[in-house]
PDB file of C-alpha atoms in Angstrom:
ATOM      1  CA  MET P   1     191.932  60.653 159.647  1.00 44.00           C
ATOM      2  CA  GLU P   2     190.529  57.471 158.269  1.00 43.00           C
ATOM      3  CA  ILE P   3     192.217  56.191 155.133  1.00 42.00           C
ATOM      4  CA  SER P   4     190.930  53.243 153.118  1.00 44.00           C
ATOM      5  CA  SER P   5     193.504  50.871 151.717  1.00 43.00           C
ATOM      6  CA  THR P   6     193.508  48.043 149.264  1.00 43.00           C
ATOM      7  CA  PHE P   7     194.955  45.815 151.954  1.00 42.00           C
ATOM      8  CA  SER P   8     192.983  47.081 154.945  1.00 44.00           C
ATOM      9  CA  GLY P   9     190.923  44.594 156.851  1.00 46.00           C
ATOM     10  CA  ASN P  10     189.993  43.283 160.247  1.00 50.00           C
ATOM     11  CA  GLY P  11     191.424  40.679 162.534  1.00 51.00           C
ATOM     12  CA  ASP P  12     189.439  37.867 160.912  1.00 57.00           C
ATOM     13  CA  ILE P  13     191.485  37.885 157.702  1.00 58.00           C
ATOM     14  CA  PRO P  14     194.524  35.989 159.131  1.00 62.00           C
ATOM     15  CA  PHE P  15     192.158  33.304 160.472  1.00 66.00           C
ATOM     16  CA  VAL P  16     190.338  33.037 157.133  1.00 66.00           C
ATOM     17  CA  SER P  17     193.674  32.811 155.296  1.00 69.00           C
ATOM     18  CA  PHE P  18     194.868  30.080 157.641  1.00 70.00           C
ATOM     19  CA  PHE P  19     191.554  28.220 157.260  1.00 73.00           C
ATOM     20  CA  LEU P  20     191.768  28.322 153.448  1.00 71.00           C
ATOM     21  CA  ALA P  21     195.360  27.096 153.504  1.00 71.00           C
ATOM     22  CA  LEU P  22     194.321  24.303 155.893  1.00 72.00           C
ATOM     23  CA  ILE P  23     191.502  23.206 153.565  1.00 79.00           C
ATOM     24  CA  VAL P  24     193.867  23.062 150.567  1.00 70.00           C
ATOM     25  CA  THR P  25     196.426  21.090 152.580  1.00 75.00           C
ATOM     26  CA  VAL P  26     193.844  18.559 153.832  1.00 70.00           C
ATOM     27  CA  PHE P  27     192.508  18.134 150.297  1.00 71.00           C
ATOM     28  CA  CYS P  28     196.017  17.468 149.022  1.00 69.00           C
ATOM     29  CA  CYS P  29     196.629  14.885 151.767  1.00 68.00           C
ATOM     30  CA  PHE P  30     193.421  12.976 150.976  1.00 66.00           C
ATOM     31  CA  PHE P  31     194.186  12.956 147.265  1.00 65.00           C
ATOM     32  CA  SER P  32     197.752  11.774 147.865  1.00 65.00           C
ATOM     33  CA  LEU P  33     196.512   8.996 150.194  1.00 66.00           C
ATOM     34  CA  PHE P  34     193.952   7.832 147.632  1.00 64.00           C
ATOM     35  CA  PHE P  35     196.578   7.828 144.877  1.00 62.00           C
ATOM     36  CA  ARG P  36     199.043   5.829 146.997  1.00 64.00           C
ATOM     37  CA  LEU P  37     196.381   3.210 147.820  1.00 65.00           C
ATOM     38  CA  PHE P  38     195.533   2.911 144.136  1.00 62.00           C
ATOM     39  CA  LYS P  39     199.190   2.431 143.195  1.00 60.00           C
ATOM     40  CA  PHE P  40     199.669  -0.030 146.061  1.00 54.00           C
ATOM     41  CA  GLN P  41     196.873  -2.218 144.671  1.00 61.00           C
ATOM     42  CA  GLN P  42     198.490  -2.162 141.240  1.00 56.00           C
ATOM     43  CA  THR P  43     201.832  -3.117 142.790  1.00 53.00           C
ATOM     44  CA  ASP P  44     200.197  -6.094 144.570  1.00 52.00           C
ATOM     45  CA  LYS P  45     198.794  -7.309 141.254  1.00 52.00           C
ATOM     46  CA  ILE P  46     202.227  -7.133 139.652  1.00 47.00           C
ATOM     47  CA  ARG P  47     203.774  -9.016 142.553  1.00 49.00           C
ATOM     48  CA  SER P  48     201.067 -11.713 142.312  1.00 48.00           C
ATOM     49  CA  CYS P  49     201.845 -12.122 138.635  1.00 44.00           C
ATOM     50  CA  ASN P  50     205.531 -12.472 139.393  1.00 48.00           C
ATOM     51  CA  CYS P  51     204.846 -15.154 141.991  1.00 44.00           C
ATOM     52  CA  ALA P  52     202.540 -17.099 139.656  1.00 43.00           C
ATOM     53  CA  CYS P  53     205.045 -17.033 136.838  1.00 43.00           C
ATOM     54  CA  GLY P  54     207.779 -18.737 138.797  1.00 45.00           C
ATOM     55  CA  SER P  55     210.480 -20.147 136.562  1.00 44.00           C
ATOM     56  CA  ASN P  56     208.479 -19.427 133.413  1.00 46.00           C
ATOM     57  CA  CYS P  57     208.929 -15.701 133.955  1.00 43.00           C
ATOM     58  CA  ASP P  58     212.628 -16.179 134.478  1.00 45.00           C
ATOM     59  CA  GLY P  59     212.775 -18.158 131.267  1.00 44.00           C
ATOM     60  CA  SER P  60     210.888 -15.476 129.389  1.00 44.00           C
ATOM     61  CA  MET P  61     213.274 -12.844 130.692  1.00 43.00           C
ATOM     62  CA  ALA P  62     216.219 -14.964 129.600  1.00 41.00           C
ATOM     63  CA  VAL P  63     214.738 -15.388 126.114  1.00 40.00           C
ATOM     64  CA  THR P  64     214.147 -11.635 125.924  1.00 44.00           C
ATOM     65  CA  ALA P  65     217.705 -10.891 126.989  1.00 41.00           C
ATOM     66  CA  THR P  66     219.051 -13.397 124.420  1.00 39.00           C
ATOM     67  CA  ALA P  67     216.959 -11.814 121.692  1.00 42.00           C
ATOM     68  CA  ARG P  68     218.368  -8.373 122.571  1.00 47.00           C
ATOM     69  CA  VAL P  69     221.929  -9.665 122.327  1.00 38.00           C
ATOM     70  CA  MET P  70     221.232 -11.369 118.969  1.00 45.00           C
ATOM     71  CA  ASN P  71     219.669  -8.169 117.626  1.00 49.00           C
ATOM     72  CA  GLY P  72     222.726  -6.129 118.515  1.00 49.00           C
ATOM     73  CA  GLY P  73     221.694  -5.114 122.034  1.00 50.00           C
ATOM     74  CA  SER P  74     223.363  -5.967 125.287  1.00 48.00           C
ATOM     75  CA  GLY P  75     222.203  -7.367 128.533  1.00 47.00           C
ATOM     76  CA  GLY P  76     223.724  -4.437 130.381  1.00 50.00           C
ATOM     77  CA  ALA P  77     221.821  -1.902 128.309  1.00 49.00           C
ATOM     78  CA  GLY P  78     218.607  -3.836 128.785  1.00 51.00           C
ATOM     79  CA  GLY P  79     219.178  -3.917 132.517  1.00 54.00           C
ATOM     80  CA  GLY P  80     219.737  -0.165 132.442  1.00 58.00           C
ATOM     81  CA  GLN P  81     216.437   0.338 130.663  1.00 59.00           C
ATOM     82  CA  VAL P  82     214.649  -1.789 133.238  1.00 56.00           C
ATOM     83  CA  ALA P  83     216.254   0.232 136.012  1.00 59.00           C
ATOM     84  CA  VAL P  84     215.166   3.498 134.392  1.00 58.00           C
ATOM     85  CA  VAL P  85     211.581   2.276 134.026  1.00 54.00           C
ATOM     86  CA  GLU P  86     211.521   1.110 137.638  1.00 55.00           C
ATOM     87  CA  ARG P  87     212.932   4.407 138.851  1.00 60.00           C
ATOM     88  CA  GLU P  88     210.321   6.374 136.904  1.00 56.00           C
ATOM     89  CA  ARG P  89     207.578   4.142 138.313  1.00 53.00           C
ATOM     90  CA  GLN P  90     208.772   4.814 141.859  1.00 51.00           C
ATOM     91  CA  GLN P  91     208.862   8.552 141.156  1.00 51.00           C
ATOM     92  CA  VAL P  92     205.267   8.499 139.955  1.00 49.00           C
ATOM     93  CA  ILE P  93     204.177   6.560 143.049  1.00 48.00           C
ATOM     94  CA  GLY P  94     205.924   9.039 145.347  1.00 45.00           C
ATOM     95  CA  ALA P  95     204.777  12.155 143.502  1.00 49.00           C
ATOM     96  CA  SER P  96     202.560  14.612 145.335  1.00 57.00           C
ATOM     97  CA  MET P  97     199.024  15.510 144.366  1.00 59.00           C
ATOM     98  CA  MET P  98     200.034  19.003 143.237  1.00 56.00           C
ATOM     99  CA  GLU P  99     202.572  17.553 140.802  1.00 60.00           C
ATOM    100  CA  GLN P 100     199.975  15.275 139.194  1.00 61.00           C
ATOM    101  CA  LEU P 101     197.170  17.815 138.792  1.00 60.00           C
ATOM    102  CA  VAL P 102     196.793  19.484 135.429  1.00 57.00           C
ATOM    103  CA  PRO P 103     197.933  23.147 135.471  1.00 60.00           C
ATOM    104  CA  GLU P 104     194.407  24.510 135.017  1.00 64.00           C
ATOM    105  CA  ILE P 105     193.132  22.728 138.147  1.00 70.00           C
ATOM    106  CA  THR P 106     196.180  23.797 140.152  1.00 65.00           C
ATOM    107  CA  THR P 107     195.719  27.437 139.168  1.00 64.00           C
ATOM    108  CA  HIS P 108     192.016  27.294 139.989  1.00 68.00           C
ATOM    109  CA  ALA P 109     192.677  25.785 143.432  1.00 70.00           C
ATOM    110  CA  LEU P 110     195.352  28.356 144.269  1.00 70.00           C
ATOM    111  CA  SER P 111     193.159  31.241 143.085  1.00 68.00           C
ATOM    112  CA  TYR P 112     191.133  30.919 146.303  1.00 68.00           C
ATOM    113  CA  LEU P 113     194.178  31.846 148.395  1.00 72.00           C
ATOM    114  CA  ASP P 114     195.157  35.395 149.253  1.00 72.00           C
ATOM    115  CA  TYR P 115     198.677  36.817 149.331  1.00 69.00           C
ATOM    116  CA  PRO P 116     199.640  35.691 152.892  1.00 74.00           C
ATOM    117  CA  SER P 117     198.173  32.204 152.369  1.00 74.00           C
ATOM    118  CA  LEU P 118     200.026  31.705 149.086  1.00 72.00           C
ATOM    119  CA  CYS P 119     203.282  32.737 150.757  1.00 72.00           C
ATOM    120  CA  ARG P 120     202.680  30.334 153.667  1.00 76.00           C
ATOM    121  CA  LEU P 121     201.879  27.516 151.247  1.00 72.00           C
ATOM    122  CA  SER P 122     205.223  28.020 149.490  1.00 70.00           C
ATOM    123  CA  MET P 123     207.039  27.397 152.789  1.00 73.00           C
ATOM    124  CA  THR P 124     205.531  23.955 153.500  1.00 73.00           C
ATOM    125  CA  ASN P 125     207.559  21.692 151.193  1.00 70.00           C
ATOM    126  CA  SER P 126     209.267  21.623 147.801  1.00 73.00           C
ATOM    127  CA  SER P 127     206.174  20.472 145.899  1.00 67.00           C
ATOM    128  CA  MET P 128     204.001  23.196 147.395  1.00 69.00           C
ATOM    129  CA  ARG P 129     206.748  25.739 146.766  1.00 72.00           C
ATOM    130  CA  ARG P 130     206.776  24.893 143.066  1.00 74.00           C
ATOM    131  CA  ALA P 131     202.994  25.101 142.933  1.00 69.00           C
ATOM    132  CA  ALA P 132     202.852  28.383 144.880  1.00 71.00           C
ATOM    133  CA  ASN P 133     205.473  29.949 142.597  1.00 76.00           C
ATOM    134  CA  ASP P 134     203.449  29.160 139.484  1.00 77.00           C
ATOM    135  CA  ASP P 135     203.205  32.254 137.283  1.00 79.00           C
ATOM    136  CA  ASN P 136     199.521  31.717 136.496  1.00 80.00           C
ATOM    137  CA  ALA P 137     198.638  31.653 140.195  1.00 78.00           C
ATOM    138  CA  TRP P 138     200.309  35.026 140.768  1.00 81.00           C
ATOM    139  CA  LYS P 139     198.664  36.475 137.676  1.00 85.00           C
ATOM    140  CA  ALA P 140     195.246  35.440 138.997  1.00 81.00           C
ATOM    141  CA  LEU P 141     196.077  36.930 142.405  1.00 81.00           C
ATOM    142  CA  TYR P 142     197.196  40.180 140.763  1.00 84.00           C
ATOM    143  CA  HIS P 143     193.894  40.490 138.920  1.00 83.00           C
ATOM    144  CA  LYS P 144     191.977  39.762 142.117  1.00 81.00           C
ATOM    145  CA  ASP P 145     193.860  42.232 144.329  1.00 79.00           C
ATOM    146  CA  PHE P 146     194.589  45.035 141.863  1.00 84.00           C
ATOM    147  CA  THR P 147     193.091  45.287 138.388  1.00 76.00           C
ATOM    148  CA  MET P 148     192.129  43.356 135.261  1.00 72.00           C
ATOM    149  CA  GLU P 149     193.401  46.190 133.041  1.00 74.00           C
ATOM    150  CA  GLN P 150     196.879  44.696 132.602  1.00 73.00           C
ATOM    151  CA  ASP P 151     195.879  41.224 131.426  1.00 72.00           C
ATOM    152  CA  SER P 152     197.765  41.505 128.131  1.00 76.00           C
ATOM    153  CA  ILE P 153     201.171  42.482 129.525  1.00 81.00           C
ATOM    154  CA  THR P 154     204.027  40.029 130.076  1.00 84.00           C
ATOM    155  CA  PRO P 155     206.183  41.059 133.061  1.00 87.00           C
ATOM    156  CA  ALA P 156     209.886  40.606 132.381  1.00 85.00           C
ATOM    157  CA  ASN P 157     210.532  38.904 135.729  1.00 87.00           C
ATOM    158  CA  GLY P 158     207.225  37.032 135.994  1.00 87.00           C
ATOM    159  CA  TRP P 159     203.933  37.813 137.693  1.00 86.00           C
ATOM    160  CA  LYS P 160     205.195  37.077 141.198  1.00 86.00           C
ATOM    161  CA  ALA P 161     207.842  39.813 140.968  1.00 88.00           C
ATOM    162  CA  TYR P 162     205.341  42.148 139.294  1.00 90.00           C
ATOM    163  CA  TYR P 163     202.818  41.515 142.056  1.00 89.00           C
ATOM    164  CA  ALA P 164     205.446  42.301 144.722  1.00 89.00           C
ATOM    165  CA  ALA P 165     206.462  45.535 142.955  1.00 92.00           C
ATOM    166  CA  THR P 166     202.835  46.636 142.569  1.00 93.00           C
ATOM    167  CA  ARG P 167     202.100  45.826 146.188  1.00 92.00           C
ATOM    168  CA  ALA P 168     205.104  47.930 147.262  1.00 94.00           C
ATOM    169  CA  ILE P 169     203.910  50.909 145.189  1.00 96.00           C
ATOM    170  CA  VAL P 170     200.352  50.677 146.526  1.00 94.00           C
ATOM    171  CA  ASN P 171     201.698  50.573 150.093  1.00 95.00           C
ATOM    172  CA  ILE P 172     203.915  53.623 149.478  1.00 96.00           C
ATOM    173  CA  ASN P 173     200.954  55.451 147.969  1.00 95.00           C
ATOM    174  CA  GLN P 174     198.948  54.620 151.096  1.00 93.00           C
ATOM    175  CA  HIS P 175     201.848  55.942 153.193  1.00 94.00           C
ATOM    176  CA  PHE P 176     201.394  59.292 151.429  1.00 95.00           C
ATOM    177  CA  PHE P 177     197.874  59.570 152.865  1.00 92.00           C
ATOM    178  CA  ASP P 178     199.088  58.362 156.264  1.00 91.00           C
ATOM    179  CA  ILE P 179     201.561  61.265 156.282  1.00 92.00           C
ATOM    180  CA  ILE P 180     198.740  63.719 155.554  1.00 89.00           C
ATOM    181  CA  ARG P 181     196.661  62.183 158.334  1.00 87.00           C
ATOM    182  CA  ASP P 182     199.562  62.435 160.806  1.00 88.00           C
ATOM    183  CA  ARG P 183     200.510  65.908 159.487  1.00 89.00           C
ATOM    184  CA  SER P 184     204.187  64.922 159.488  1.00 91.00           C
ATOM    185  CA  LEU P 185     206.350  67.259 157.420  1.00 94.00           C
ATOM    186  CA  PRO P 186     209.597  65.279 158.064  1.00 95.00           C
ATOM    187  CA  GLU P 187     207.981  62.116 156.676  1.00 96.00           C
ATOM    188  CA  MET P 188     206.702  64.076 153.682  1.00 96.00           C
ATOM    189  CA  GLY P 189     210.248  65.292 153.077  1.00 96.00           C
ATOM    190  CA  ARG P 190     211.559  61.725 153.111  1.00 97.00           C
ATOM    191  CA  LEU P 191     208.849  60.590 150.699  1.00 98.00           C
ATOM    192  CA  TRP P 192     209.727  63.120 147.982  1.00 98.00           C
ATOM    193  CA  LEU P 193     212.842  62.842 145.825  1.00 98.00           C
ATOM    194  CA  ASN P 194     215.297  65.656 146.499  1.00 97.00           C
ATOM    195  CA  ALA P 195     215.536  66.892 142.908  1.00 97.00           C
ATOM    196  CA  ASP P 196     214.800  70.116 141.042  1.00 96.00           C
ATOM    197  CA  TYR P 197     212.354  68.493 138.601  1.00 97.00           C
ATOM    198  CA  VAL P 198     209.744  67.234 141.097  1.00 98.00           C
ATOM    199  CA  LYS P 199     206.284  68.768 140.642  1.00 97.00           C
ATOM    200  CA  CYS P 200     203.205  69.220 142.828  1.00 97.00           C
ATOM    201  CA  ILE P 201     199.797  70.554 141.774  1.00 96.00           C
ATOM    202  CA  HIS P 202     197.326  70.831 144.645  1.00 92.00           C
ATOM    203  CA  ALA P 203     193.548  70.700 144.317  1.00 88.00           C
ATOM    204  CA  SER P 204     193.483  74.478 144.760  1.00 86.00           C
ATOM    205  CA  GLY P 205     195.267  74.766 141.406  1.00 88.00           C
ATOM    206  CA  GLU P 206     198.536  76.037 142.858  1.00 92.00           C
ATOM    207  CA  PHE P 207     201.624  74.706 141.110  1.00 95.00           C
ATOM    208  CA  PHE P 208     204.994  74.103 142.774  1.00 97.00           C
ATOM    209  CA  THR P 209     208.249  72.820 141.333  1.00 97.00           C
ATOM    210  CA  GLY P 210     211.566  71.768 142.838  1.00 97.00           C
ATOM    211  CA  TYR P 211     212.128  70.011 146.142  1.00 98.00           C
ATOM    212  CA  SER P 212     212.181  73.202 148.252  1.00 97.00           C
ATOM    213  CA  GLY P 213     209.081  74.622 146.600  1.00 96.00           C
ATOM    214  CA  VAL P 214     207.129  71.372 146.959  1.00 97.00           C
ATOM    215  CA  LEU P 215     208.070  70.915 150.625  1.00 96.00           C
ATOM    216  CA  GLY P 216     207.213  74.556 151.299  1.00 96.00           C
ATOM    217  CA  SER P 217     203.720  74.002 149.903  1.00 95.00           C
ATOM    218  CA  TRP P 218     203.209  70.941 152.090  1.00 95.00           C
ATOM    219  CA  GLN P 219     204.477  72.809 155.149  1.00 93.00           C
ATOM    220  CA  LEU P 220     201.847  75.476 154.574  1.00 91.00           C
ATOM    221  CA  ALA P 221     199.110  72.912 153.938  1.00 87.00           C
ATOM    222  CA  LEU P 222     199.916  70.700 156.931  1.00 88.00           C
ATOM    223  CA  ASN P 223     200.225  73.632 159.338  1.00 85.00           C
ATOM    224  CA  TRP P 224     197.232  75.712 158.299  1.00 74.00           C
ATOM    225  CA  GLU P 225     194.700  73.523 156.525  1.00 69.00           C
ATOM    226  CA  PRO P 226     191.969  71.863 158.620  1.00 68.00           C
ATOM    227  CA  ALA P 227     192.026  68.104 159.003  1.00 66.00           C
ATOM    228  CA  VAL P 228     190.799  66.238 155.927  1.00 73.00           C
ATOM    229  CA  ASN P 229     189.364  62.717 156.037  1.00 69.00           C
ATOM    230  CA  PHE P 230     190.274  61.116 152.729  1.00 82.00           C
ATOM    231  CA  GLN P 231     188.434  58.032 151.557  1.00 85.00           C
ATOM    232  CA  VAL P 232     190.573  56.584 148.753  1.00 89.00           C
ATOM    233  CA  ARG P 233     188.871  54.470 146.091  1.00 89.00           C
ATOM    234  CA  ASP P 234     189.518  53.055 142.596  1.00 90.00           C
ATOM    235  CA  VAL P 235     193.275  52.733 143.074  1.00 92.00           C
ATOM    236  CA  ARG P 236     195.027  51.790 139.827  1.00 92.00           C
ATOM    237  CA  SER P 237     198.778  51.363 139.486  1.00 92.00           C
ATOM    238  CA  ARG P 238     201.290  50.676 136.728  1.00 92.00           C
ATOM    239  CA  VAL P 239     204.865  49.661 137.462  1.00 93.00           C
ATOM    240  CA  LEU P 240     207.759  49.836 135.011  1.00 92.00           C
ATOM    241  CA  PRO P 241     211.492  49.410 135.622  1.00 91.00           C
ATOM    242  CA  GLY P 242     212.463  52.562 137.496  1.00 94.00           C
ATOM    243  CA  VAL P 243     209.113  54.384 137.394  1.00 96.00           C
ATOM    244  CA  ALA P 244     205.526  53.809 138.569  1.00 96.00           C
ATOM    245  CA  TRP P 245     202.332  55.806 138.778  1.00 96.00           C
ATOM    246  CA  VAL P 246     199.094  55.478 140.728  1.00 96.00           C
ATOM    247  CA  THR P 247     195.697  56.985 139.913  1.00 95.00           C
ATOM    248  CA  MET P 248     192.811  57.117 142.370  1.00 94.00           C
ATOM    249  CA  LYS P 249     189.733  58.972 143.571  1.00 92.00           C
ATOM    250  CA  ALA P 250     189.923  60.638 146.981  1.00 89.00           C
ATOM    251  CA  TYR P 251     186.688  61.651 148.671  1.00 87.00           C
ATOM    252  CA  VAL P 252     186.756  64.417 151.273  1.00 77.00           C
ATOM    253  CA  GLY P 253     184.874  63.267 154.355  1.00 65.00           C
ATOM    254  CA  MET P 254     182.871  60.142 155.000  1.00 59.00           C
ATOM    255  CA  GLU P 255     180.104  60.807 152.468  1.00 58.00           C
ATOM    256  CA  HIS P 256     180.675  59.597 148.918  1.00 52.00           C
ATOM    257  CA  ASN P 257     178.073  61.972 147.494  1.00 56.00           C
ATOM    258  CA  THR P 258     180.611  64.794 147.729  1.00 65.00           C
ATOM    259  CA  HIS P 259     182.739  65.694 144.726  1.00 69.00           C
ATOM    260  CA  PRO P 260     185.784  63.414 144.616  1.00 81.00           C
ATOM    261  CA  MET P 261     189.269  64.570 143.805  1.00 88.00           C
ATOM    262  CA  SER P 262     191.100  62.836 141.001  1.00 93.00           C
ATOM    263  CA  MET P 263     194.712  62.232 142.032  1.00 95.00           C
ATOM    264  CA  THR P 264     197.827  60.990 140.271  1.00 97.00           C
ATOM    265  CA  ASN P 265     201.072  60.149 142.060  1.00 98.00           C
ATOM    266  CA  VAL P 266     204.277  59.307 140.180  1.00 98.00           C
ATOM    267  CA  PHE P 267     207.235  57.536 141.778  1.00 98.00           C
ATOM    268  CA  GLU P 268     210.819  56.868 140.693  1.00 98.00           C
ATOM    269  CA  LEU P 269     213.133  54.114 141.918  1.00 96.00           C
ATOM    270  CA  HIS P 270     216.521  55.294 143.196  1.00 97.00           C
ATOM    271  CA  ASN P 271     219.023  52.998 144.938  1.00 94.00           C
ATOM    272  CA  GLY P 272     216.329  50.412 145.616  1.00 92.00           C
ATOM    273  CA  GLN P 273     213.855  52.901 147.151  1.00 95.00           C
ATOM    274  CA  TRP P 274     210.751  54.507 145.650  1.00 96.00           C
ATOM    275  CA  PHE P 275     210.399  58.308 145.883  1.00 98.00           C
ATOM    276  CA  MET P 276     207.524  60.558 144.844  1.00 98.00           C
ATOM    277  CA  VAL P 277     208.370  62.919 141.983  1.00 98.00           C
ATOM    278  CA  HIS P 278     204.929  64.172 140.931  1.00 98.00           C
ATOM    279  CA  HIS P 279     201.549  64.778 142.583  1.00 97.00           C
ATOM    280  CA  HIS P 280     198.500  66.157 140.811  1.00 96.00           C
ATOM    281  CA  SER P 281     195.087  66.642 142.373  1.00 93.00           C
ATOM    282  CA  SER P 282     191.935  68.178 140.879  1.00 91.00           C
ATOM    283  CA  VAL P 283     188.260  68.278 141.797  1.00 86.00           C
ATOM    284  CA  MET P 284     185.943  66.224 139.571  1.00 78.00           C
ATOM    285  CA  LEU P 285     182.863  68.237 138.565  1.00 69.00           C
ATOM    286  CA  ALA P 286     179.864  67.517 136.392  1.00 59.00           C
ATOM    287  CA  ASP P 287     179.061  69.891 133.520  1.00 55.00           C
ATOM    288  CA  GLY P 288     177.970  73.302 134.792  1.00 50.00           C
ATOM    289  CA  GLU P 289     178.784  72.622 138.433  1.00 56.00           C
ATOM    290  CA  VAL P 290     180.816  74.993 140.554  1.00 51.00           C
ATOM    291  CA  ALA P 291     182.905  73.561 143.374  1.00 54.00           C
ATOM    292  CA  ASP P 292     183.487  75.016 146.782  1.00 56.00           C
ATOM    293  CA  GLN P 293     187.004  76.108 147.610  1.00 53.00           C
ATOM    294  CA  PRO P 294     188.921  72.803 147.551  1.00 55.00           C
ATOM    295  CA  PRO P 295     191.465  72.032 150.274  1.00 55.00           C
ATOM    296  CA  MET P 296     195.120  72.589 149.477  1.00 57.00           C
ATOM    297  CA  LEU P 297     195.947  69.237 151.071  1.00 62.00           C
ATOM    298  CA  GLY P 298     194.720  67.439 147.987  1.00 62.00           C
TER     299      GLY P 298
END
């Protein structure tokens, strides 16, 4: 059974991800080198000025220090201020390119990376880790990989955590179709929550409730129904603390001109693990159309 997934791909994707990360890294290195050369030239000019001043500069500094003391300041405090300014100047010179870019440019540059590349970038150094953990970057990645429907929400733990939770739910939902493809009743039993309130409505219209009833329906479907090749499209998910649901269209067979089934899967989080608690499948028909007998596996 061939199942489409949001994260399916071919062997070229890791190479493309590595190539994109390499391009970003090389760009950062060139920018940092240019910035250091620019600051080095400014430092040379300051040093030249210091050499040309000679004793006059020392005299000016002495006059300035005397003026501070007469105005209620102290030489020690003035020296502390000079030290602070010098330390800040050195920090600016040693800052990375990512730290000096405006947030909009940083977010735009990181938006070209996919999930594995962004994770690899965060493991290079501290500056890249801060940039790769930027909330706007993960929000952009969420919209690219999942949906634009949830643009107005504000995740409690940030977009990175929300992306990880959504990715986990989408993967578990894909595992549901893998179980159907492999016709594995034990795996189906582990996927469902062992509770009396779980519900399952197959595409045939049959309704089952309770863990035993639901597993009994899947045992019948997996043992007696013919193999079904589901092509899953338009996957949409919503994750809340403790509960999540996924809606999708599942086409029977390879042709997309057949009537799709509209499916909804609901999951609950128990002891750090997601379990299915509700499955509903129905055939989508146009007005006046009559469907063939739908498979129970839906």
